[in-house]
Amino acid sequence: MAAAVAAATTAEDEARLLRLEEQAEHGGGGAWEYLCLARRLRARRPAHVLRVGLALLNNASARSGLASEQWTLYEQVAMAAMDCQRLDVAKDCIGVLSKQFPGSTRVARLEALLFEAKGEWSEAERAYALILENNPFDQIVHKRKIAIAKAQGDMSIVVDYLNKYLELFMADHDAWRELAETYVSLQMYKQAAFCYEELILAQPTIPLYHIAYAEVLYTMGGLENLQTAKKYYASTIQLTGGKNTRALFGVCLCTSAINQLTKGRNREEEGSELQSLAAEVLLKNYKQQAPSKVPLISSMLKNMKLS
Amino acid sequence: MAEELVLDTAIRDWVLIPLSVVMVLIGVLRYFVSKLMRSPATSPSPDPKLVKEGQVVIRARNLRTNAQFIPAKAFKARKVYYTNEENGLLHVPKEEAQKAQAAMFSDPNMAMDMMKKNLSMIVPQTLTFAWVNFFFSGFVAAKIPFPLTQRFRGMLQNGIDLSTVDVSYVSSRSWYFLNLFGLRGLFSLILGEENATDDAQKMMQMGGGFGFNPTMSLGAEKDSLDIIQHDWALPKMERHAEDVLKQLLKK
């Protein structure tokens, strides 16, 4: 219930964000409100933020009206500028900030980020190492270091860093998710499965984790894994109210794979009619939404002996 | 009842008002002094062990509450990982537990912080109390415009040992105490909501300073992990999924 309420308010906020964006872009005022809302929602709309924010910064009277809030604006604009590869703007903003707050960690982070944006990896790493010396538990900096490794394409180092990070901050599920995806990309499915289990433990009602776990298990193969995978596809169906087509396909594929493995010897699964139900729903959905593909789907289901 | 006491207006001008003004000024001064003395950068570098233990507890709690969502094999592996007696994450050796307790009390940083807090509270209070006592003791400083019962005598007539004086008269020392505890609202107006120098809250902090002990919560978490039964919820969810699909087909 609470989650539903939260979702509703975020949707409302997002609508408001877009409305304010429209208004601010066309000089209708509300620029500062838009930027505040974007910051609060952590919306990543760099091009708009850059345009609106820069206009506000260049307007001296508006800027001084913000008083001490203007530094936040500088930071926001710098980030947006880096996202848009407007490195000159970012550099100017960061220069102002570092003059205002010499020795600040937050500014140091921005400076390192600028190195990253320029692609000067070793410089960026040195800057991050310097921050970590003073504050070894800066989660953002740790994550940036992982991001650098990822940007350089060195996946084994990414895995290494992520594991070190998770050893310390083991309740950070975003990091678990990143690690899971990295393992999948490296085809290390056993490890990926562990990560997805961890994610399911942390947030058991998110269907995305269930289906990702099921997919990893299905990819690994083997009777036991396939049976487990089918169960997790089923839980995804339950959590999404049967709206997830991928999960429906998953149930069908798992069933046919299990049947192939057991060659019909294992009859204990017969009690369940999940697969035929899933096939029916699939067929119905295709009839409603993509009638031209119905022959394809029905022949596929026939091959799987599900209809 | 004794006849009305007439209070000299000089008492109002030289006792009542100066006392109140001084109390307010001292409160403001104390706020700035304690702000100066507060150690810079609230917690410069938390102990890595503490950080890690906090995270372990969160993760173990997740496992305990949501265990039914992962397969039995995965659950067993995790349970062993957390609770085995050699190097489980939640296992705390006996001597280490005691050491942690001892370290808690001997941590110089923490003691220093508390000292500073207390100093900024106690020193000005003693000084002002001594000052009030020296200059203003024995005055009847004000009169409350409504009658009160005898019970209030201790609160309002501190420093006057006369039982015949009507209770609605306030002695100067009591006026000091009333100011000391009653100015919180004014401070929150002057210094901003959260900046009010709240004596009562400080007292609370002093008592609860030693409250959180991660090693203890590690042990508690281990015990509760040890006793839970794993009951996989997925087969049940499979049946629910069938119902969901049947509903969809009916539409």
Coordinates of C-alpha atoms in Angstrom, one line a residue:
Chain A
M1 CA 0.0 0.0 0.0
A2 CA 2.7 2.4 1.0
A3 CA 4.7 1.5 -2.1
A4 CA 1.6 2.2 -4.2
V5 CA 1.2 5.6 -2.6
A6 CA 4.9 6.4 -3.1
A7 CA 4.7 5.4 -6.8
A8 CA 1.6 7.6 -7.2
T9 CA 3.4 10.6 -5.8
T10 CA 6.5 10.1 -7.9
A11 CA 4.4 9.9 -11.0
E12 CA 2.7 13.1 -10.0
D13 CA 6.1 14.7 -9.4
E14 CA 7.4 13.6 -12.7
A15 CA 4.4 15.1 -14.5
R16 CA 5.1 18.3 -12.6
L17 CA 8.7 18.1 -13.6
L18 CA 7.8 17.9 -17.2
R19 CA 5.4 20.8 -17.0
L20 CA 7.9 23.0 -15.2
E21 CA 10.5 22.0 -17.8
E22 CA 8.3 23.2 -20.6
Q23 CA 7.6 26.4 -18.8
A24 CA 11.2 27.1 -17.9
E25 CA 12.5 26.4 -21.3
H26 CA 10.2 28.9 -22.8
G27 CA 11.2 31.6 -20.4
G28 CA 8.0 31.3 -18.4
G29 CA 9.7 31.4 -15.1
G30 CA 9.9 28.7 -12.5
A31 CA 13.4 27.8 -13.5
W32 CA 14.7 27.4 -9.9
E33 CA 11.7 25.3 -9.0
Y34 CA 12.3 23.1 -11.9
L35 CA 16.0 22.6 -11.0
C36 CA 15.1 21.9 -7.3
L37 CA 12.5 19.3 -8.4
A38 CA 15.0 17.7 -10.8
R39 CA 17.5 17.5 -8.0
R40 CA 15.1 16.0 -5.6
L41 CA 13.8 13.4 -8.1
R42 CA 17.4 12.7 -9.3
A43 CA 16.0 13.1 -12.8
R44 CA 18.7 12.8 -15.4
R45 CA 17.7 15.4 -17.9
P46 CA 21.1 17.0 -18.5
A47 CA 20.3 19.0 -21.7
H48 CA 17.4 20.8 -20.1
V49 CA 19.1 21.3 -16.8
L50 CA 22.1 22.7 -18.5
R51 CA 20.1 25.1 -20.6
V52 CA 17.8 26.3 -17.7
G53 CA 20.6 26.3 -15.1
L54 CA 23.1 28.1 -17.3
A55 CA 20.6 30.8 -18.1
L56 CA 20.0 31.3 -14.4
L57 CA 23.7 31.4 -13.6
N58 CA 24.4 34.0 -16.3
N59 CA 21.7 36.2 -14.9
A60 CA 23.6 38.0 -12.1
S61 CA 20.6 39.3 -10.3
A62 CA 18.8 36.0 -10.3
R63 CA 22.0 34.3 -9.1
S64 CA 22.5 36.6 -6.2
G65 CA 18.9 36.1 -5.3
L66 CA 19.7 32.5 -4.6
A67 CA 22.3 33.5 -2.0
S68 CA 24.1 30.4 -0.7
E69 CA 21.8 28.1 -2.8
Q70 CA 23.8 29.2 -5.9
W71 CA 26.6 26.8 -5.1
T72 CA 24.2 23.9 -5.3
L73 CA 23.2 25.3 -8.7
Y74 CA 26.8 25.5 -9.8
E75 CA 27.2 21.8 -8.8
Q76 CA 24.1 20.8 -10.6
V77 CA 25.0 22.6 -13.8
A78 CA 28.5 21.2 -13.7
M79 CA 27.1 17.6 -13.5
A80 CA 24.7 18.3 -16.4
A81 CA 27.4 19.9 -18.5
M82 CA 29.6 16.8 -18.0
D83 CA 26.7 14.7 -19.1
C84 CA 26.4 16.8 -22.3
Q85 CA 30.1 16.8 -22.9
R86 CA 30.2 20.6 -22.4
L87 CA 33.4 20.3 -20.6
D88 CA 34.2 24.0 -20.8
V89 CA 31.1 24.9 -18.9
A90 CA 31.8 22.2 -16.3
K91 CA 35.3 23.4 -15.9
D92 CA 34.2 27.0 -15.2
C93 CA 31.5 25.9 -12.7
I94 CA 34.0 23.6 -10.8
G95 CA 36.6 26.4 -10.9
V96 CA 34.1 28.8 -9.1
L97 CA 33.2 26.1 -6.6
S98 CA 36.8 25.2 -5.8
K99 CA 37.6 28.9 -5.2
Q100 CA 34.6 29.1 -2.9
F101 CA 35.2 25.9 -1.0
P102 CA 38.9 25.1 -1.0
G103 CA 39.7 21.6 0.3
S104 CA 36.1 20.4 0.1
T105 CA 35.5 16.7 -0.6
R106 CA 32.4 17.4 -2.6
V107 CA 34.3 19.7 -5.0
A108 CA 37.2 17.2 -5.2
R109 CA 34.7 14.6 -6.3
L110 CA 33.5 16.9 -9.1
E111 CA 37.0 17.6 -10.2
A112 CA 37.7 13.9 -10.4
L113 CA 34.5 13.5 -12.3
L114 CA 35.7 16.0 -14.8
F115 CA 38.8 14.0 -15.4
E116 CA 36.6 11.0 -16.0
A117 CA 34.5 13.0 -18.5
K118 CA 37.6 13.9 -20.4
G119 CA 38.6 10.2 -20.4
E120 CA 41.8 10.8 -18.4
W121 CA 41.4 7.6 -16.4
S122 CA 44.7 7.6 -14.5
E123 CA 44.3 11.2 -13.4
A124 CA 40.7 10.5 -12.2
E125 CA 41.9 7.4 -10.3
R126 CA 44.6 9.4 -8.6
A127 CA 42.1 12.0 -7.6
Y128 CA 39.7 9.4 -6.2
A129 CA 42.5 7.7 -4.3
L130 CA 43.3 11.1 -2.7
I131 CA 39.7 11.5 -1.5
L132 CA 39.7 7.9 -0.2
E133 CA 42.8 8.6 1.9
N134 CA 40.9 11.1 3.9
N135 CA 37.6 9.4 3.9
P136 CA 37.9 5.7 3.2
F137 CA 34.2 5.1 3.5
D138 CA 33.0 7.4 0.7
Q139 CA 30.6 5.1 -1.1
I140 CA 30.2 7.4 -4.1
V141 CA 33.9 7.4 -4.7
H142 CA 34.2 3.7 -4.4
K143 CA 31.4 3.4 -7.0
R144 CA 33.1 5.9 -9.3
K145 CA 36.2 3.8 -9.2
I146 CA 34.2 0.8 -10.3
A147 CA 32.6 2.9 -13.0
I148 CA 36.1 3.9 -14.3
A149 CA 37.1 0.2 -14.6
K150 CA 33.8 -0.5 -16.4
A151 CA 34.4 2.4 -18.8
Q152 CA 37.8 1.0 -19.6
G153 CA 36.1 -2.3 -20.4
D154 CA 38.1 -4.3 -17.9
M155 CA 35.5 -6.6 -16.5
S156 CA 37.7 -8.7 -14.3
I157 CA 38.8 -5.6 -12.4
V158 CA 35.1 -4.5 -12.1
V159 CA 34.3 -7.8 -10.5
D160 CA 37.2 -7.5 -8.3
Y161 CA 36.4 -3.9 -7.1
L162 CA 32.7 -4.8 -6.7
N163 CA 33.6 -7.7 -4.5
K164 CA 35.8 -5.6 -2.4
Y165 CA 33.1 -3.0 -2.1
L166 CA 30.5 -5.5 -1.2
E167 CA 32.7 -7.0 1.5
L168 CA 32.4 -3.7 3.3
F169 CA 29.0 -2.5 2.2
M170 CA 27.1 -5.7 1.9
A171 CA 23.7 -4.2 2.3
D172 CA 24.0 -2.1 -0.9
H173 CA 21.6 -3.8 -3.3
D174 CA 22.4 -1.6 -6.2
A175 CA 26.0 -2.9 -6.1
W176 CA 24.7 -6.5 -5.9
R177 CA 22.6 -5.8 -9.0
E178 CA 25.6 -4.4 -10.8
L179 CA 27.7 -7.4 -9.9
A180 CA 24.9 -9.7 -11.0
E181 CA 24.7 -8.1 -14.4
T182 CA 28.5 -8.1 -14.7
Y183 CA 28.6 -11.8 -13.9
V184 CA 25.9 -12.5 -16.5
S185 CA 27.9 -10.6 -19.1
L186 CA 30.9 -12.7 -18.2
Q187 CA 28.8 -15.8 -18.4
M188 CA 29.6 -16.7 -14.8
Y189 CA 26.0 -17.8 -14.1
K190 CA 26.6 -19.5 -10.7
Q191 CA 27.9 -16.3 -9.2
A192 CA 25.2 -14.3 -10.9
A193 CA 22.6 -16.6 -9.4
F194 CA 24.0 -15.9 -6.0
C195 CA 23.8 -12.2 -6.5
Y196 CA 20.2 -12.5 -7.6
E197 CA 19.4 -14.5 -4.6
E198 CA 20.8 -11.7 -2.5
L199 CA 18.7 -9.2 -4.4
I200 CA 15.6 -11.3 -3.9
L201 CA 16.3 -11.4 -0.2
A202 CA 16.7 -7.6 0.0
Q203 CA 13.6 -6.8 -2.0
P204 CA 11.4 -9.9 -2.4
T205 CA 8.5 -8.1 -4.1
I206 CA 10.3 -6.8 -7.2
P207 CA 9.5 -9.1 -10.1
L208 CA 12.5 -8.0 -12.1
Y209 CA 14.8 -9.9 -9.7
H210 CA 12.7 -13.0 -9.8
I211 CA 12.7 -13.1 -13.6
A212 CA 16.4 -12.4 -13.8
Y213 CA 17.1 -15.2 -11.3
A214 CA 14.9 -17.5 -13.3
E215 CA 16.7 -16.7 -16.5
V216 CA 20.1 -17.3 -15.0
L217 CA 18.9 -20.7 -13.7
Y218 CA 17.4 -21.6 -17.0
T219 CA 20.6 -20.7 -18.8
M220 CA 22.6 -22.9 -16.4
G221 CA 20.3 -25.8 -17.3
G222 CA 20.1 -29.1 -15.5
L223 CA 16.9 -30.6 -14.1
E224 CA 16.9 -29.1 -10.7
N225 CA 17.8 -25.6 -12.0
L226 CA 15.1 -25.8 -14.6
Q227 CA 12.5 -26.8 -12.1
T228 CA 13.5 -23.9 -9.8
A229 CA 13.6 -21.5 -12.8
K230 CA 10.0 -22.5 -13.6
K231 CA 9.0 -21.7 -10.0
Y232 CA 10.6 -18.3 -10.2
Y233 CA 8.9 -17.6 -13.6
A234 CA 5.7 -18.5 -11.9
S235 CA 6.4 -16.1 -9.0
T236 CA 7.1 -13.4 -11.6
I237 CA 3.7 -14.1 -13.1
Q238 CA 2.1 -13.8 -9.8
L239 CA 3.9 -10.5 -8.9
T240 CA 3.1 -8.9 -12.2
G241 CA -0.4 -10.2 -12.4
G242 CA 0.4 -12.2 -15.6
K243 CA 1.4 -9.1 -17.5
N244 CA 4.9 -10.2 -18.1
T245 CA 5.1 -11.9 -21.5
R246 CA 8.7 -13.0 -20.9
A247 CA 7.7 -14.9 -17.8
L248 CA 4.9 -16.6 -19.7
F249 CA 7.4 -17.7 -22.4
G250 CA 9.7 -18.7 -19.6
V251 CA 7.2 -21.1 -18.1
C252 CA 6.6 -22.7 -21.5
L253 CA 10.3 -23.1 -22.3
C254 CA 11.1 -24.5 -18.9
T255 CA 8.4 -27.1 -19.1
S256 CA 9.5 -28.2 -22.5
A257 CA 13.1 -28.4 -21.4
I258 CA 12.1 -30.4 -18.3
N259 CA 10.1 -32.8 -20.5
Q260 CA 13.0 -33.3 -22.8
L261 CA 15.3 -34.0 -19.9
T262 CA 13.0 -36.5 -18.2
K263 CA 11.6 -37.9 -21.5
G264 CA 8.2 -38.0 -19.9
R265 CA 9.5 -40.3 -17.2
N266 CA 9.0 -37.8 -14.4
R267 CA 5.3 -37.5 -14.0
E268 CA 5.2 -35.6 -10.8
E269 CA 5.0 -32.3 -12.6
E270 CA 1.8 -33.4 -14.3
G271 CA -0.4 -32.1 -11.5
S272 CA 0.4 -28.6 -12.5
E273 CA -1.5 -27.0 -15.3
L274 CA 0.6 -23.8 -15.2
Q275 CA 2.3 -24.3 -18.6
S276 CA -1.0 -24.9 -20.5
L277 CA -2.5 -21.9 -18.8
A278 CA 0.5 -19.8 -19.7
A279 CA 0.3 -21.0 -23.3
E280 CA -3.3 -20.1 -23.5
V281 CA -2.7 -16.6 -22.1
L282 CA 0.1 -16.1 -24.5
L283 CA -2.1 -17.1 -27.4
K284 CA -4.8 -14.8 -26.2
N285 CA -2.5 -11.9 -25.8
Y286 CA -1.1 -12.4 -29.3
K287 CA -4.5 -12.6 -30.8
Q288 CA -5.4 -9.3 -29.2
Q289 CA -2.3 -7.3 -29.8
A290 CA -0.4 -8.9 -32.7
P291 CA -2.8 -11.0 -34.8
S292 CA -0.3 -11.3 -37.6
K293 CA 2.1 -13.3 -35.4
V294 CA -0.4 -15.8 -34.1
P295 CA 0.6 -18.6 -36.6
L296 CA 4.2 -18.3 -35.4
I297 CA 3.3 -18.5 -31.8
S298 CA 0.8 -21.4 -32.2
S299 CA 3.3 -23.4 -34.2
M300 CA 5.9 -22.8 -31.6
L301 CA 3.6 -23.9 -28.8
K302 CA 2.7 -27.0 -30.8
N303 CA 6.4 -27.8 -31.1
M304 CA 6.6 -27.6 -27.4
K305 CA 3.5 -29.9 -27.1
L306 CA 1.8 -27.3 -25.1
S307 CA -1.3 -26.8 -27.1
Chain B
M1 CA -4.1 35.2 54.9
A2 CA -1.3 37.8 55.3
E3 CA -2.0 41.2 53.8
E4 CA -0.8 42.0 50.4
L5 CA 3.0 42.5 50.0
V6 CA 3.9 45.6 48.0
L7 CA 6.7 44.9 45.6
D8 CA 9.0 47.8 44.9
T9 CA 9.2 48.8 41.3
A10 CA 13.0 48.9 41.7
I11 CA 12.8 45.1 42.1
R12 CA 11.2 44.9 38.8
D13 CA 13.8 47.1 37.1
W14 CA 16.9 45.7 38.8
V15 CA 16.0 42.1 39.5
L16 CA 13.2 40.7 37.4
I17 CA 14.1 42.2 34.0
P18 CA 18.0 41.9 34.3
L19 CA 17.7 38.3 35.4
S20 CA 15.5 37.4 32.4
V21 CA 17.8 39.3 29.9
V22 CA 20.9 37.7 31.3
M23 CA 19.4 34.2 31.1
V24 CA 18.5 34.8 27.4
L25 CA 21.9 36.1 26.6
I26 CA 23.6 33.2 28.4
G27 CA 21.5 30.8 26.4
V28 CA 22.6 32.4 23.1
L29 CA 26.2 32.5 24.2
R30 CA 26.1 28.9 25.2
Y31 CA 24.8 27.9 21.9
F32 CA 27.6 29.6 20.1
V33 CA 30.3 28.2 22.5
S34 CA 29.0 24.7 22.1
K35 CA 29.0 25.2 18.3
L36 CA 32.6 26.2 18.5
M37 CA 33.6 23.3 20.7
R38 CA 31.8 20.7 18.7
S39 CA 34.4 18.5 17.1
P40 CA 34.8 19.3 13.4
A41 CA 33.3 17.0 10.8
T42 CA 30.9 15.1 12.9
S43 CA 32.6 11.7 12.5
P44 CA 35.9 12.0 10.7
S45 CA 36.4 8.3 10.0
P46 CA 34.1 5.7 11.4
D47 CA 35.6 2.5 12.5
P48 CA 35.7 0.1 9.5
K49 CA 34.6 -2.8 11.8
L50 CA 31.6 -0.9 13.0
V51 CA 30.5 0.0 9.4
K52 CA 30.9 -3.6 8.4
E53 CA 29.0 -5.0 11.3
G54 CA 26.1 -2.7 10.7
Q55 CA 25.9 -3.9 7.1
V56 CA 26.2 -7.5 8.2
V57 CA 23.3 -7.1 10.5
I58 CA 21.1 -5.5 7.8
R59 CA 21.9 -8.3 5.4
A60 CA 21.3 -11.0 8.0
R61 CA 18.0 -9.5 8.9
N62 CA 17.0 -9.5 5.2
L63 CA 17.9 -13.2 5.1
R64 CA 15.9 -13.9 8.2
T65 CA 12.7 -12.1 7.1
N66 CA 12.8 -13.1 3.5
A67 CA 14.3 -16.6 3.7
Q68 CA 11.2 -18.2 2.2
F69 CA 11.8 -16.5 -1.1
I70 CA 15.1 -18.4 -2.0
P71 CA 15.6 -22.1 -2.5
A72 CA 16.5 -24.3 0.4
K73 CA 20.0 -25.0 -0.8
A74 CA 20.8 -21.3 -1.1
F75 CA 19.3 -20.6 2.3
K76 CA 21.4 -23.3 3.9
A77 CA 24.6 -22.1 2.3
R78 CA 23.9 -18.6 3.6
K79 CA 23.0 -19.8 7.1
V80 CA 26.3 -21.6 7.4
Y81 CA 28.1 -18.6 6.0
Y82 CA 26.6 -16.4 8.7
T83 CA 26.5 -18.6 11.7
N84 CA 29.2 -21.1 11.7
E85 CA 31.3 -21.2 14.8
E86 CA 34.7 -20.7 13.2
N87 CA 34.5 -17.7 10.9
G88 CA 30.8 -17.0 10.4
L89 CA 30.0 -13.4 9.8
L90 CA 27.8 -13.2 12.8
H91 CA 29.9 -15.2 15.1
V92 CA 31.6 -13.1 17.8
P93 CA 34.2 -14.8 19.9
K94 CA 33.6 -14.5 23.6
E95 CA 36.7 -12.6 24.6
E96 CA 36.2 -10.2 21.7
A97 CA 32.7 -9.4 22.9
Q98 CA 34.1 -8.4 26.2
K99 CA 36.8 -6.4 24.6
A100 CA 34.3 -4.5 22.6
Q101 CA 32.4 -3.6 25.7
A102 CA 35.6 -2.4 27.3
A103 CA 36.7 -0.4 24.3
M104 CA 33.3 1.3 24.3
F105 CA 34.0 2.8 27.6
S106 CA 37.6 3.7 27.1
D107 CA 37.3 5.3 23.8
P108 CA 38.9 8.7 24.4
N109 CA 37.2 10.4 21.5
M110 CA 33.7 9.6 22.8
A111 CA 34.6 10.6 26.4
M112 CA 36.0 13.8 25.1
D113 CA 32.9 14.7 23.2
M114 CA 30.7 14.0 26.2
M115 CA 33.0 16.1 28.3
K116 CA 32.7 19.0 25.9
K117 CA 28.9 18.7 25.9
N118 CA 28.7 18.6 29.6
L119 CA 31.1 21.4 30.1
S120 CA 29.2 23.7 27.9
M121 CA 26.1 22.9 29.9
I122 CA 27.3 22.7 33.5
V123 CA 29.9 25.5 33.7
P124 CA 27.6 28.3 32.8
Q125 CA 24.8 26.9 34.8
T126 CA 26.9 26.8 38.0
L127 CA 28.2 30.2 37.3
T128 CA 24.8 31.8 36.8
F129 CA 23.4 30.0 39.7
A130 CA 26.2 31.3 41.9
W131 CA 25.7 34.8 40.5
V132 CA 22.0 34.7 41.2
N133 CA 22.5 33.3 44.6
F134 CA 25.0 36.0 45.5
F135 CA 23.2 39.1 44.3
F136 CA 19.5 38.2 44.4
S137 CA 19.0 35.7 47.1
G138 CA 16.0 36.4 49.3
F139 CA 14.1 38.7 47.1
V140 CA 10.5 38.3 46.3
A141 CA 10.7 39.2 42.7
A142 CA 7.3 38.9 41.2
K143 CA 3.7 37.9 41.8
I144 CA 1.6 35.6 39.8
P145 CA -1.8 37.0 39.1
F146 CA -3.7 33.9 40.3
P147 CA -3.7 31.9 43.5
L148 CA -1.9 28.6 43.7
T149 CA -1.9 25.7 46.2
Q150 CA 0.7 25.0 48.8
R151 CA 2.4 22.4 46.6
F152 CA 3.9 25.1 44.4
R153 CA 5.7 26.6 47.4
G154 CA 8.9 24.6 46.7
M155 CA 8.8 25.5 43.1
L156 CA 8.1 29.2 43.3
Q157 CA 9.6 30.3 46.6
N158 CA 12.9 28.6 46.6
G159 CA 15.2 30.5 48.9
I160 CA 12.4 32.0 51.1
D161 CA 11.7 30.0 54.2
L162 CA 8.5 31.7 55.2
S163 CA 5.4 29.7 55.3
T164 CA 3.2 32.7 55.7
V165 CA 3.9 34.3 52.4
D166 CA 1.2 33.7 49.8
V167 CA 2.3 31.1 47.2
S168 CA 1.7 33.3 44.3
Y169 CA 4.8 35.3 45.1
V170 CA 7.9 34.2 43.2
S171 CA 11.3 34.4 44.7
S172 CA 14.3 35.5 42.6
R173 CA 16.0 32.1 42.7
S174 CA 12.8 30.4 41.6
W175 CA 12.5 33.0 38.8
Y176 CA 16.0 31.9 37.7
F177 CA 14.9 28.3 37.6
L178 CA 11.7 29.1 35.7
N179 CA 13.8 31.0 33.1
L180 CA 16.3 28.2 32.9
F181 CA 13.7 25.6 31.9
G182 CA 11.1 27.8 30.3
L183 CA 13.1 29.6 27.7
R184 CA 13.3 26.7 25.3
G185 CA 10.5 28.1 23.1
L186 CA 12.2 31.5 22.9
F187 CA 15.5 29.9 22.0
S188 CA 13.9 27.9 19.2
L189 CA 12.5 31.2 17.9
I190 CA 15.9 33.0 18.1
L191 CA 18.3 30.3 17.0
G192 CA 16.1 28.3 14.7
E193 CA 14.1 25.2 15.3
E194 CA 16.7 22.5 15.7
N195 CA 19.3 24.8 17.2
A196 CA 17.5 25.3 20.5
T197 CA 19.7 24.5 23.4
D198 CA 17.6 21.8 24.9
D199 CA 18.6 20.8 28.3
A200 CA 16.2 18.0 28.6
Q201 CA 17.4 16.4 25.4
K202 CA 21.0 16.8 26.4
M203 CA 20.3 14.9 29.6
M204 CA 18.7 12.1 27.6
Q205 CA 21.7 11.9 25.3
M206 CA 24.0 11.6 28.3
G207 CA 22.1 8.6 29.6
G208 CA 21.8 6.9 26.2
G209 CA 25.3 7.5 24.9
F210 CA 26.3 3.9 25.5
G211 CA 23.1 2.4 24.0
F212 CA 24.1 0.9 20.6
N213 CA 26.4 -2.0 20.7
P214 CA 26.8 -3.7 17.3
T215 CA 28.5 -6.8 18.7
M216 CA 25.4 -7.4 20.8
S217 CA 23.1 -7.1 17.9
L218 CA 25.3 -9.5 15.9
G219 CA 24.8 -12.1 18.6
A220 CA 21.1 -11.5 18.7
E221 CA 20.8 -11.8 15.0
K222 CA 22.8 -15.0 15.0
D223 CA 20.5 -16.5 17.6
S224 CA 17.4 -15.7 15.6
L225 CA 18.9 -17.0 12.4
D226 CA 19.7 -20.2 14.2
I227 CA 16.2 -21.0 15.1
I228 CA 14.3 -20.1 11.9
Q229 CA 12.8 -22.8 9.7
H230 CA 13.1 -22.5 6.0
D231 CA 9.8 -22.8 4.3
W232 CA 10.1 -22.2 0.6
A233 CA 7.2 -20.0 -0.6
L234 CA 7.7 -20.5 -4.3
P235 CA 5.5 -23.7 -4.7
K236 CA 2.7 -21.7 -3.1
M237 CA 3.4 -18.8 -5.4
E238 CA 3.2 -21.2 -8.4
R239 CA -0.3 -22.1 -7.4
H240 CA -1.2 -18.4 -7.0
A241 CA 0.2 -17.8 -10.4
E242 CA -2.2 -20.4 -11.8
D243 CA -5.1 -18.6 -10.3
V244 CA -3.8 -15.3 -11.7
L245 CA -3.7 -16.8 -15.2
K246 CA -7.1 -18.3 -14.8
Q247 CA -8.5 -14.9 -13.9
L248 CA -6.8 -13.5 -17.0
L249 CA -8.3 -16.1 -19.3
K250 CA -11.8 -15.6 -17.9
K251 CA -11.8 -11.9 -18.9

